[in-house]
Coordinates of C-alpha atoms and ligand atoms in Angstrom, one line a residue:
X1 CA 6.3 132.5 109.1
X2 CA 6.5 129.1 111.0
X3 CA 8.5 127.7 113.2
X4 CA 10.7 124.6 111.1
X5 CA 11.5 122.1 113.7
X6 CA 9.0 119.4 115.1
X7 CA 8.7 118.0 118.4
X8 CA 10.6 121.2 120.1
X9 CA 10.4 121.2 123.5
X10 CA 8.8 124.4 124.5
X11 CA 8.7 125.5 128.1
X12 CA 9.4 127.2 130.9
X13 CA 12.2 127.1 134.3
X14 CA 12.5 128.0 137.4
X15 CA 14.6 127.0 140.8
X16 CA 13.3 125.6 143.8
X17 CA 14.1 128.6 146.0
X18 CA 12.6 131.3 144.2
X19 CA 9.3 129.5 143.9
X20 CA 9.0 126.4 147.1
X21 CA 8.8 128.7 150.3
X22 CA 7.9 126.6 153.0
X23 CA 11.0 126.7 154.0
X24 CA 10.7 124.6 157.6
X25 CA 8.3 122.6 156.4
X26 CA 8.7 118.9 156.4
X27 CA 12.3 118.4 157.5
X28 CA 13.8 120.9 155.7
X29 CA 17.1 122.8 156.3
X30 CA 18.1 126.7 155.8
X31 CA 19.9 127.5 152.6
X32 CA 22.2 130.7 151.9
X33 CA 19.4 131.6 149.4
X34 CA 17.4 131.6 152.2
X35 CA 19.7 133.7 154.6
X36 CA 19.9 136.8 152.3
X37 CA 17.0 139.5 152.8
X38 CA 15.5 141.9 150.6
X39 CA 17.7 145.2 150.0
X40 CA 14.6 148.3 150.0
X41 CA 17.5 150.7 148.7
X42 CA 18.8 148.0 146.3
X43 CA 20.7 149.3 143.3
X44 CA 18.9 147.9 140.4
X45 CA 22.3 148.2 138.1
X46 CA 24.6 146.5 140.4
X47 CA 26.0 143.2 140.3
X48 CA 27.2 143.2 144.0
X49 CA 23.8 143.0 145.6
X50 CA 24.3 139.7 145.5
X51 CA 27.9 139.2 146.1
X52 CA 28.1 142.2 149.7
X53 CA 26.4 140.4 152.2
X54 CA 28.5 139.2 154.9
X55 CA 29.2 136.1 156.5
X56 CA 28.2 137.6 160.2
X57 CA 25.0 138.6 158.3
X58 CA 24.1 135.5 157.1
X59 CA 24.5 133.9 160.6
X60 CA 22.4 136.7 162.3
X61 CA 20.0 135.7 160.1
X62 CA 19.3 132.2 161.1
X63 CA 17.8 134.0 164.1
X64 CA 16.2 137.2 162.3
X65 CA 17.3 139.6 164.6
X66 CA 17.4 142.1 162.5
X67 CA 13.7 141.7 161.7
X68 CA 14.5 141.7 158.3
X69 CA 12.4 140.2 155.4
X70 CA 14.2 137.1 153.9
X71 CA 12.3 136.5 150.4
X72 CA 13.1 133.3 149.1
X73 CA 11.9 131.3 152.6
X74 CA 8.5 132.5 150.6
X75 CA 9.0 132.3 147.0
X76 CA 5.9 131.7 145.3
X77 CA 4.6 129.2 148.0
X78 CA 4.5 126.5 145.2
X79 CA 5.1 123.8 147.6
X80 CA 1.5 124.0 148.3
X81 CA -0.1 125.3 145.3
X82 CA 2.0 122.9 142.9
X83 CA -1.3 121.7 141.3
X84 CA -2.8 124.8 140.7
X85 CA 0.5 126.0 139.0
X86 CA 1.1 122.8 137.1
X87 CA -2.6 122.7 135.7
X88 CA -1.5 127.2 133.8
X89 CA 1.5 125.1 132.6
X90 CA -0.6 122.6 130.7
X91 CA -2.9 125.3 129.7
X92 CA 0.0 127.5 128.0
X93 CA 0.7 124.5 126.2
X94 CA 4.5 123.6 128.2
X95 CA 5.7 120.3 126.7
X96 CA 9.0 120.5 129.3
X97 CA 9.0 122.1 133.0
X98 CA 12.8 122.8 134.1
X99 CA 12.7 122.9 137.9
X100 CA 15.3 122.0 140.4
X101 CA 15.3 119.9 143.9
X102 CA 16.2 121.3 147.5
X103 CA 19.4 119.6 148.3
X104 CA 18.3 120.7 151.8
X105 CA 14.5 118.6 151.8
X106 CA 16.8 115.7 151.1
X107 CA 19.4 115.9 153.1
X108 CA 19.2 118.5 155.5
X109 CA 22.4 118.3 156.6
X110 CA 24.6 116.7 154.1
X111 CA 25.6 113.8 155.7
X112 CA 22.8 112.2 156.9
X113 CA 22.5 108.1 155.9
X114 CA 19.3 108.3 154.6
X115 CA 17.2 110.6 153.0
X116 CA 14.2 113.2 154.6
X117 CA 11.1 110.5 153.6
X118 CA 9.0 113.7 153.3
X119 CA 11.2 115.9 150.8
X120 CA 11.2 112.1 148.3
X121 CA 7.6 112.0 148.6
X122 CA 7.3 116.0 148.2
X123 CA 9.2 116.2 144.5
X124 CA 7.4 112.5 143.5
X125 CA 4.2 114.0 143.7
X126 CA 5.0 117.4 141.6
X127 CA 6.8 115.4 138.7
X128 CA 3.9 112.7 138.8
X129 CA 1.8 115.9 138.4
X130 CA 4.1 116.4 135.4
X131 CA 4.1 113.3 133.8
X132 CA -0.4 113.4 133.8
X133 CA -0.3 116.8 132.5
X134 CA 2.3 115.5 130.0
X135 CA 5.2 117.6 130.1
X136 CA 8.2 116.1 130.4
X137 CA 10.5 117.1 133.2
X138 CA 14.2 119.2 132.9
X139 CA 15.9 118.7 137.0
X140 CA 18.6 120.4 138.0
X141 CA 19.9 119.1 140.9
X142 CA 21.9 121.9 142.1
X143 CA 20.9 125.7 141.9
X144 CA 22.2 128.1 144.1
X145 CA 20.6 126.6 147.5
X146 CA 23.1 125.2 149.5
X147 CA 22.3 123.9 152.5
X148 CA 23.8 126.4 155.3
X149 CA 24.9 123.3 157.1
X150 CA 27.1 122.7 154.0
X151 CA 28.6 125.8 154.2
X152 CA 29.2 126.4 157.5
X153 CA 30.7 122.7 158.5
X154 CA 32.3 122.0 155.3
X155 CA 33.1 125.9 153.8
X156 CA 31.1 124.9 150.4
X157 CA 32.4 123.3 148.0
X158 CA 36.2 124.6 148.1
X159 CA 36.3 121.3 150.5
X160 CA 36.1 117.8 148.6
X161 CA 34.4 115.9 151.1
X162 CA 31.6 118.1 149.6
X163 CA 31.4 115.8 146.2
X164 CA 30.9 112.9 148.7
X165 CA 27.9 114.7 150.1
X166 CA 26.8 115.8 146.4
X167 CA 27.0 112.5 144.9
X168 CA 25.0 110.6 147.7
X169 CA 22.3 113.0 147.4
X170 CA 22.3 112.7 143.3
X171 CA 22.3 108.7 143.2
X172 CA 19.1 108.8 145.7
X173 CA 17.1 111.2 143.4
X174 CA 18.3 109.5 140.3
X175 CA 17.7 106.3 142.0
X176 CA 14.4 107.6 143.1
X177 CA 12.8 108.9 140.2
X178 CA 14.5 108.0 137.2
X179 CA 11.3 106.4 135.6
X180 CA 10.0 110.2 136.0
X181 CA 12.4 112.5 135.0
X182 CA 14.1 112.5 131.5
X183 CA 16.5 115.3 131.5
X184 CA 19.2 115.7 134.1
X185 CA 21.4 119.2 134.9
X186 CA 23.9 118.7 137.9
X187 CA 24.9 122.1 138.2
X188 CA 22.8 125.4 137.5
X189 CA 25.1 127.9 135.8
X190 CA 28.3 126.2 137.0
X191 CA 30.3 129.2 135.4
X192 CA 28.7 131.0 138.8
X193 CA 31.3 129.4 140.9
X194 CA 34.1 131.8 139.5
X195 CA 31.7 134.8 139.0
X196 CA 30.1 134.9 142.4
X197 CA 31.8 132.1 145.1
X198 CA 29.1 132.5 147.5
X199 CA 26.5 131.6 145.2
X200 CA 27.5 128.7 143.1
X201 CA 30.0 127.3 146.0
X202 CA 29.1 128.4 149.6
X203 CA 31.8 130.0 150.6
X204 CA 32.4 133.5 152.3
X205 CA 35.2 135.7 151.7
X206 CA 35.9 136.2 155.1
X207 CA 37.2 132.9 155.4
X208 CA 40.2 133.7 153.3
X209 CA 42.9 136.2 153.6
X210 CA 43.5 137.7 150.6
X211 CA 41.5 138.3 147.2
X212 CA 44.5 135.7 145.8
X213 CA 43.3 132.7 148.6
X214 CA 39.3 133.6 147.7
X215 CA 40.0 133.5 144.0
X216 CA 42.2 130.0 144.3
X217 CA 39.4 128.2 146.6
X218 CA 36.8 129.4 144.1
X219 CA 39.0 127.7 141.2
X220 CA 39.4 124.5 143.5
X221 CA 35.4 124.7 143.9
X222 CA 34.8 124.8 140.8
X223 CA 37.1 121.5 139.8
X224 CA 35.2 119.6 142.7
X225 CA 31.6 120.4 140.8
X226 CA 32.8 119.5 137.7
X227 CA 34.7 116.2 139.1
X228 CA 31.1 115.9 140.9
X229 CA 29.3 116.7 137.5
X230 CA 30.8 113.8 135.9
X231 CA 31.0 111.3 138.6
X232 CA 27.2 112.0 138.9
X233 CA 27.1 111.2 134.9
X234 CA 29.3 108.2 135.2
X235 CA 26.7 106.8 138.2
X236 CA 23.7 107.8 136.0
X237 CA 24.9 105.2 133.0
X238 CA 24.2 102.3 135.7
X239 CA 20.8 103.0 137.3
X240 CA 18.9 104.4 133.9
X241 CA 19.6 104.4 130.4
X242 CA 16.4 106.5 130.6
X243 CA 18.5 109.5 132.0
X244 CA 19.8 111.9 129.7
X245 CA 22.5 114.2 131.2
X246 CA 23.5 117.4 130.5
X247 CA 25.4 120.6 131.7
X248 CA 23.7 124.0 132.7
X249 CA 26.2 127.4 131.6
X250 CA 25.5 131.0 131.9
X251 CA 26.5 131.8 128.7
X252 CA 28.5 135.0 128.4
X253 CA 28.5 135.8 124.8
X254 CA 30.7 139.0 124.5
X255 CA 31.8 141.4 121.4
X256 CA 35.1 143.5 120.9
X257 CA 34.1 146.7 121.0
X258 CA 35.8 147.6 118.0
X259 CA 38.0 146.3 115.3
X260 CA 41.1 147.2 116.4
X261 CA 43.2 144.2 117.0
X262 CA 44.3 144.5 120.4
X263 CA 40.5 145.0 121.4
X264 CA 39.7 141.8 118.9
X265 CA 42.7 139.7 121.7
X266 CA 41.2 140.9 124.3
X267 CA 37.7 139.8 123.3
X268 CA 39.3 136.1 122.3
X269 CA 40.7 135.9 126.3
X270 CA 38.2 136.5 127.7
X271 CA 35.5 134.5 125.9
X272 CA 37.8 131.5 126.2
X273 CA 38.0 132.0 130.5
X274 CA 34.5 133.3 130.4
X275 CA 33.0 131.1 128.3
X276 CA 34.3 128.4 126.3
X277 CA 36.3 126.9 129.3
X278 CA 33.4 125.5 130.9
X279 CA 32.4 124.1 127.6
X280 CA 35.2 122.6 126.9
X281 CA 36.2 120.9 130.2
X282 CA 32.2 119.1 130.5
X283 CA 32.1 119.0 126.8
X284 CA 35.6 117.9 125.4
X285 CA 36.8 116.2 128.8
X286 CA 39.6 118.5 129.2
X287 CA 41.4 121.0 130.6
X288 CA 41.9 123.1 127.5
X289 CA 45.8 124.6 126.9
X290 CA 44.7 128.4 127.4
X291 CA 43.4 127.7 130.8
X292 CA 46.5 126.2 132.0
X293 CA 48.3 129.5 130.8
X294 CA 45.4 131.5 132.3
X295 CA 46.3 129.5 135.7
X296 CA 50.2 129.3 135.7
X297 CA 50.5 133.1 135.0
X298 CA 47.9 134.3 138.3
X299 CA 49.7 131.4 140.2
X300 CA 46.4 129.3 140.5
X301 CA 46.8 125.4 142.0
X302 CA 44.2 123.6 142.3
X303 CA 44.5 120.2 143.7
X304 CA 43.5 117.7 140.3
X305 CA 44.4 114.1 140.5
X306 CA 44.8 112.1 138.0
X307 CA 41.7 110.1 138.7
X308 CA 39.3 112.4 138.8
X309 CA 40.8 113.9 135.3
X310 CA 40.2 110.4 133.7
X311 CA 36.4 110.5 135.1
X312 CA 36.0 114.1 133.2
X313 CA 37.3 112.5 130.1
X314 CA 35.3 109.9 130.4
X315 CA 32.3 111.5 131.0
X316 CA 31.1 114.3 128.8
X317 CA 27.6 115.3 128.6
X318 CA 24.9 114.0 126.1
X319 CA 24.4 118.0 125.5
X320 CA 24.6 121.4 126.3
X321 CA 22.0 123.4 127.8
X322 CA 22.8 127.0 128.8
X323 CA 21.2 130.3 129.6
X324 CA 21.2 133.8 127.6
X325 CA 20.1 136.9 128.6
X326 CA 22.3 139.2 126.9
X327 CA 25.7 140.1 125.6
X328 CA 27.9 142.6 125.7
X329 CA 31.3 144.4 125.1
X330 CA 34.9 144.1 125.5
X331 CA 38.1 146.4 125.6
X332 CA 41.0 146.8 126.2
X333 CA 41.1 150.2 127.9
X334 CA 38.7 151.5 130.5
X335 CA 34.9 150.9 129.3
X336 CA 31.3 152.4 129.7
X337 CA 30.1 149.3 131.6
X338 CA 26.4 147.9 131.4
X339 CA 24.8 145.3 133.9
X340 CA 24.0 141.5 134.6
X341 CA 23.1 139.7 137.6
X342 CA 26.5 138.0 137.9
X343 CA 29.0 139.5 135.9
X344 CA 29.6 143.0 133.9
X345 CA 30.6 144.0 130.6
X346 CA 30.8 146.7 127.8
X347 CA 27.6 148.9 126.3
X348 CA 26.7 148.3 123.2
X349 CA 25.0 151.2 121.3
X350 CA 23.3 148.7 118.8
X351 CA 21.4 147.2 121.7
X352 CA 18.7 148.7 124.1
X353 CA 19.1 147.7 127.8
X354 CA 16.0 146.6 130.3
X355 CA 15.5 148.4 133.6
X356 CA 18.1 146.6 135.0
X357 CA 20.8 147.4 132.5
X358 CA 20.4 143.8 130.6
X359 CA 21.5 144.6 127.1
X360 CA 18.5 142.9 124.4
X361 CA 20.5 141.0 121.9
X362 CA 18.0 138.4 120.0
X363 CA 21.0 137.8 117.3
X364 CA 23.2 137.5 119.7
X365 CA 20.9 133.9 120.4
X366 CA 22.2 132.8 116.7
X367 CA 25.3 133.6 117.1
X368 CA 25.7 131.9 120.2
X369 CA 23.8 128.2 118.6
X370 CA 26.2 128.5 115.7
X371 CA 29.2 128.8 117.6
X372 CA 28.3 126.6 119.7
X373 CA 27.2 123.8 117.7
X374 CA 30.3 124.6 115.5
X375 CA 32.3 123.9 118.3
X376 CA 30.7 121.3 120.2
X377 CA 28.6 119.5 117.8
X378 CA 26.5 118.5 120.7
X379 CA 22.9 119.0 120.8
X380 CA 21.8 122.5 121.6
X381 CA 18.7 123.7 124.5
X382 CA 18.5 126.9 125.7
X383 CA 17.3 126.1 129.3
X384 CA 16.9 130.1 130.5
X385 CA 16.0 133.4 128.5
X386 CA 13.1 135.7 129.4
X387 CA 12.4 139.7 130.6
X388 CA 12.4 140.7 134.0
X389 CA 9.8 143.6 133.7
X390 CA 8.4 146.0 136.9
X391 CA 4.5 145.2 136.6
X392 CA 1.3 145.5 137.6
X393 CA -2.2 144.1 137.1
X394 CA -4.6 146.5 134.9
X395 CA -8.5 146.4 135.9
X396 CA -9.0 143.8 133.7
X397 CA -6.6 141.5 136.0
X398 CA -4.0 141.1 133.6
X399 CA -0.7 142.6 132.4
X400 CA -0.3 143.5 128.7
X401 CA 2.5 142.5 128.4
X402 CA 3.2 143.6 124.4
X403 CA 7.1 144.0 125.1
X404 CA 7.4 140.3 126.5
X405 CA 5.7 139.0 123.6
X406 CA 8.2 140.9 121.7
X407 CA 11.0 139.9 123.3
X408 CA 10.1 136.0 123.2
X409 CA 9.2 136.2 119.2
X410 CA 12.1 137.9 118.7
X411 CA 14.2 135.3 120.1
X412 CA 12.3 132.5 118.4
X413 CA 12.7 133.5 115.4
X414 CA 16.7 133.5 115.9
X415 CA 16.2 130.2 117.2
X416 CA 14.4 129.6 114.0
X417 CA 17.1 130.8 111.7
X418 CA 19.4 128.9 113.6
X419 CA 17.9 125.9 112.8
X420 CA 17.5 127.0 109.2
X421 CA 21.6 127.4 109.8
X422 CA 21.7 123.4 110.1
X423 CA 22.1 123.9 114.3
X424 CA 20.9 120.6 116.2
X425 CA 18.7 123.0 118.8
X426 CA 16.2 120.4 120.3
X427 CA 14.5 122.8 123.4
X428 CA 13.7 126.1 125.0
X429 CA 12.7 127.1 128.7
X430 CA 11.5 130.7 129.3
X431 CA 12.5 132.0 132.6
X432 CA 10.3 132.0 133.9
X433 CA 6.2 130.7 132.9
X434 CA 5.3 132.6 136.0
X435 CA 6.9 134.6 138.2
X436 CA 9.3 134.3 141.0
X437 CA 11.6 136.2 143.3
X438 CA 14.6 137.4 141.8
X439 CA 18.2 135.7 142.2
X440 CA 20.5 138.6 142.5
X441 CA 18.0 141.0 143.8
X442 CA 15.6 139.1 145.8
X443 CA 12.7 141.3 144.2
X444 CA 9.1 140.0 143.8
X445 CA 9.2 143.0 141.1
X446 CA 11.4 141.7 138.3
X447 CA 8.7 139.9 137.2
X448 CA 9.2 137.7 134.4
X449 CA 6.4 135.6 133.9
X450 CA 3.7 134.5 131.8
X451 CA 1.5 134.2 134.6
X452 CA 1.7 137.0 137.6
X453 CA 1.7 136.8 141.2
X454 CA 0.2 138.6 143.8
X455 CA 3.0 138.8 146.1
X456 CA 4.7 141.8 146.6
X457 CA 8.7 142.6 147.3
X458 CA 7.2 141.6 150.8
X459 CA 4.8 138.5 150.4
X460 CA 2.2 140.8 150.5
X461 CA -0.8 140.1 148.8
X462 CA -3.3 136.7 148.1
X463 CA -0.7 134.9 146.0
X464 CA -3.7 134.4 143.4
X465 CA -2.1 133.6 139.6
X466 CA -3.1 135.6 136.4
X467 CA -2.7 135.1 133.3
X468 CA -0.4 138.0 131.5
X469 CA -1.2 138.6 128.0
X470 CA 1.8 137.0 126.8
X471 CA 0.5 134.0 128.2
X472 CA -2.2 133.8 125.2
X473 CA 0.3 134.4 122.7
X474 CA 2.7 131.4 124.0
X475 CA -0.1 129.2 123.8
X476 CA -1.1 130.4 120.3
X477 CA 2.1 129.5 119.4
X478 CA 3.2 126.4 120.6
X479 CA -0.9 125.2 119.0
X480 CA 0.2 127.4 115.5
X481 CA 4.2 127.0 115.6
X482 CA 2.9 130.6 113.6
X483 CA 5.1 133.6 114.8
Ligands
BG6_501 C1 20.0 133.1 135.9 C2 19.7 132.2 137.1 O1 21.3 133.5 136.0 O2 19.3 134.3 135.9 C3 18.2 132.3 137.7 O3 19.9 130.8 136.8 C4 17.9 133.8 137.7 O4 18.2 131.6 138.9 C5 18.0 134.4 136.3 O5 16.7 134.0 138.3 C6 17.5 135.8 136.3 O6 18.3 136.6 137.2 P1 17.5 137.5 138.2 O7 18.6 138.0 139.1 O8 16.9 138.6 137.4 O9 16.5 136.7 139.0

């Protein structure tokens, strides 16, 4: 069976905090990512490992006085072995890298007039590394690194002097590189700024009295990112026609768990605040009728001018890129929940789980393109999807990795039937081509990549790259389009 579409864009993604380290080097600031340690007694199921870490916590760590281990100041240490990594890349055969840029090598602290020199010349030489091995280059420009300085002068991005900040440091990295870099994100999973505050927006709970206050700045934040997101597209229509912008969502894809109507209603509400609102508002250019229901009924007010609703209208993106992972179930009544990284839902009985309670859905991918493209009629990427797997090297050096290679083929061949649907699906990035510390747990075990590395939960080890077996079959692959 082959693949049917031509000229896909195969490859892989990845965030510049799991994988840069070198997190003083060169002018560069402390992020949050970078202020949250590694949990030994972590629960692998739950969601609020990321989310139950407090603001006193994350100052005490600028100092480390609690000695603690603070994983992704380490990541992969690609900043210096960039080359080495790029080069596996070619070799799998990746026609497209997705990466993003540190907000805080380019601004340190925001609000800076010029740029760090060193953080320009940094990312110019990693995409020119790119463009010889000749993949092409997916950027976000935010993902879940803001600068600490960001958070702690301005409280994140419930503050609008933040879009300021955020659309300075966009037009100098368009500006700088947009003979380089084709494909544009602004926001990583901008969904993330409801689901986990601290994360997509920078700011603490503690700041705000009640769950109500939290809830309504994380509503505000999220207008100032998407009034951000298309300001940023509206600036990238006068430096380069060579840009192509898109938006980044964690898709949430979600079933009723049964037929019965009300569960059927409940389903429908929640995918339209879960899911398709963030399509629709940087898709459509509007605030769609359901959401101002949603907001009138729990009291939400955000602050929207006029002006910055006309700029959403007027700037959609060229199309939609978002991530899957799995899918899951929704009631009514009280429910047997599974996991996620950011957000829980139902079981599913049809569906086996991974280690971390992420529920396998391949079909769920197909039903998600045609929805979407029924929808949006946009073009279609799907810019994350992988297996985060415990793993370790054999005596051979490798990982045989038979259950990745499932997983991925599995997937493809949705993706496939999809396009045999009539779906305009143009690309696909693997989280991740080699692995990296994990987002919500910060564990150098969830490995998910093609390639391992020897770094342990602690950056223990020689950080020397090996090729997984699943790295043979991707390449095979991508030279065959054969499943
Ligand atoms: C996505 C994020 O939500 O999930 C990535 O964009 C993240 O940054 C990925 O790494 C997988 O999540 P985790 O928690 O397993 O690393």
């Amino acid at each position: 069976m082959k693949f049917e579409r031509k000229n896909f864009l195969w490859g892989g993604a990845t965030s510049a905090s799991q994988i840069e380290g070198a997190y003083n080097l060169n002018g560069k600031s402390l992020t949050l990512a970078e202020m949250r340690p590694f949990n030994p007694n972590l629960n692998r199921k739950s969601i609020e490992e990321i989310n139950n870490y407090s603001k006193k916590e994350y100052e005490k760590s600028i100092e480390n006085v609690n000695k603690l281990h603070y994983p992704k100041r380490y990541g992969i240490d690609f900043y210096h072995k960039y080359k080495e990594d790029i080069a596996l890349f070619k070799e799998a055969g990746m026609k497209i890298f997705r990466m993003s840029i540190s907000w805080s090598r380019i601004y340190p602290n925001g609000d800076e007039n010029k740029p760090n020199q060193e953080g320009i010349e940094f990312y110019r030489k990693v995409f020119e590394e790119c463009k010889k091995s000749g993949m092409e280059i997916m950027l976000t420009i935010q993902h879940y690194d803001i600068p600490y300085s960001i958070a702690k002068n301005y409280n994140g991005w419930s503050n609008k002097k933040v879009i300021d900040l955020y659309i300075k440091f966009a037009a100098t990295i368009m500006e700088e590189y947009k003979d380089l870099v084709k494909y544009w994100l602004p926001f990583n999973e901008i969904n993330v700024a409801t689901l986990s505050p601290i994360t997509g927006l920078g700011i603490f709970r503690e700041d705000y009295k009640t769950e109500y206050e939290f809830l309504n700045a994380s509503y505000q934040g999220l207008h100032n990112q998407f009034f951000a997101q298309a300001k940023v597209i509206e600036l990238s229509k006068n430096i380069s026609k060579n840009i192509k912008m898109g938006c980044m969502i964690a898709n949430i894809t979600t079933y009723a768990s049964d037929c019965n109507p009300i569960n059927i209603l409940e389903n429908l509400l929640t995918q339209q605040m879960n899911r398709y609102f963030y399509y629709d508002v940087v898709a459509k250019g509007i605030y769609p009728t359901y959401s101002k229901r949603y907001f009138r009924e729990r009291k939400i007010e955000i602050n929207i001018t006029e002006e910055e609703l006309k700029v959403i209208k007027e700037n959609t993106v060229d199309y939609i890129t978002f991530s899957y992972y799995m899918t899951s179930t929704v009631s009514k009544s009280n429910q047997d929940n599974n996991s996620g990284n950011l957000i829980i839902g139902g079981k599913n009985k049809f569906l086996n789980a991974t280690e971390w309670g992420w529920q396998i859905d391949p079909i769920g991918l197909r039903i998600t393109l045609n929805e979407l493209w029924d929808r949006y009629q946009l073009p279609l990427f799907i810019s994350e999807n992988g297996i985060g797997v415990v793993e370790k090297l054999d005596a051979n050096n490798t990982v045989n990795d038979n259950y990745r290679i499932d997983y991925l083929k599995e997937h493809f061949i949705q993706i496939n039937e999809a396009i045999l649907d009539g779906v305009d699906v143009f690309g696909y990035t693997m989280w991740t081509p080699i692995d990296v510390v994990s987002l919500s747990t910060n564990e150098m075990s969830k490995r998910y990549g093609l390639i391992y590395v020897d770094y342990d939960d602690y950056h223990n080890g020689n950080g020397k790259r090996y090729k997984k077996k699943s790295f043979s079959w991707f390449k095979k692959f991508i030279e065959t389009n054969e499943f």
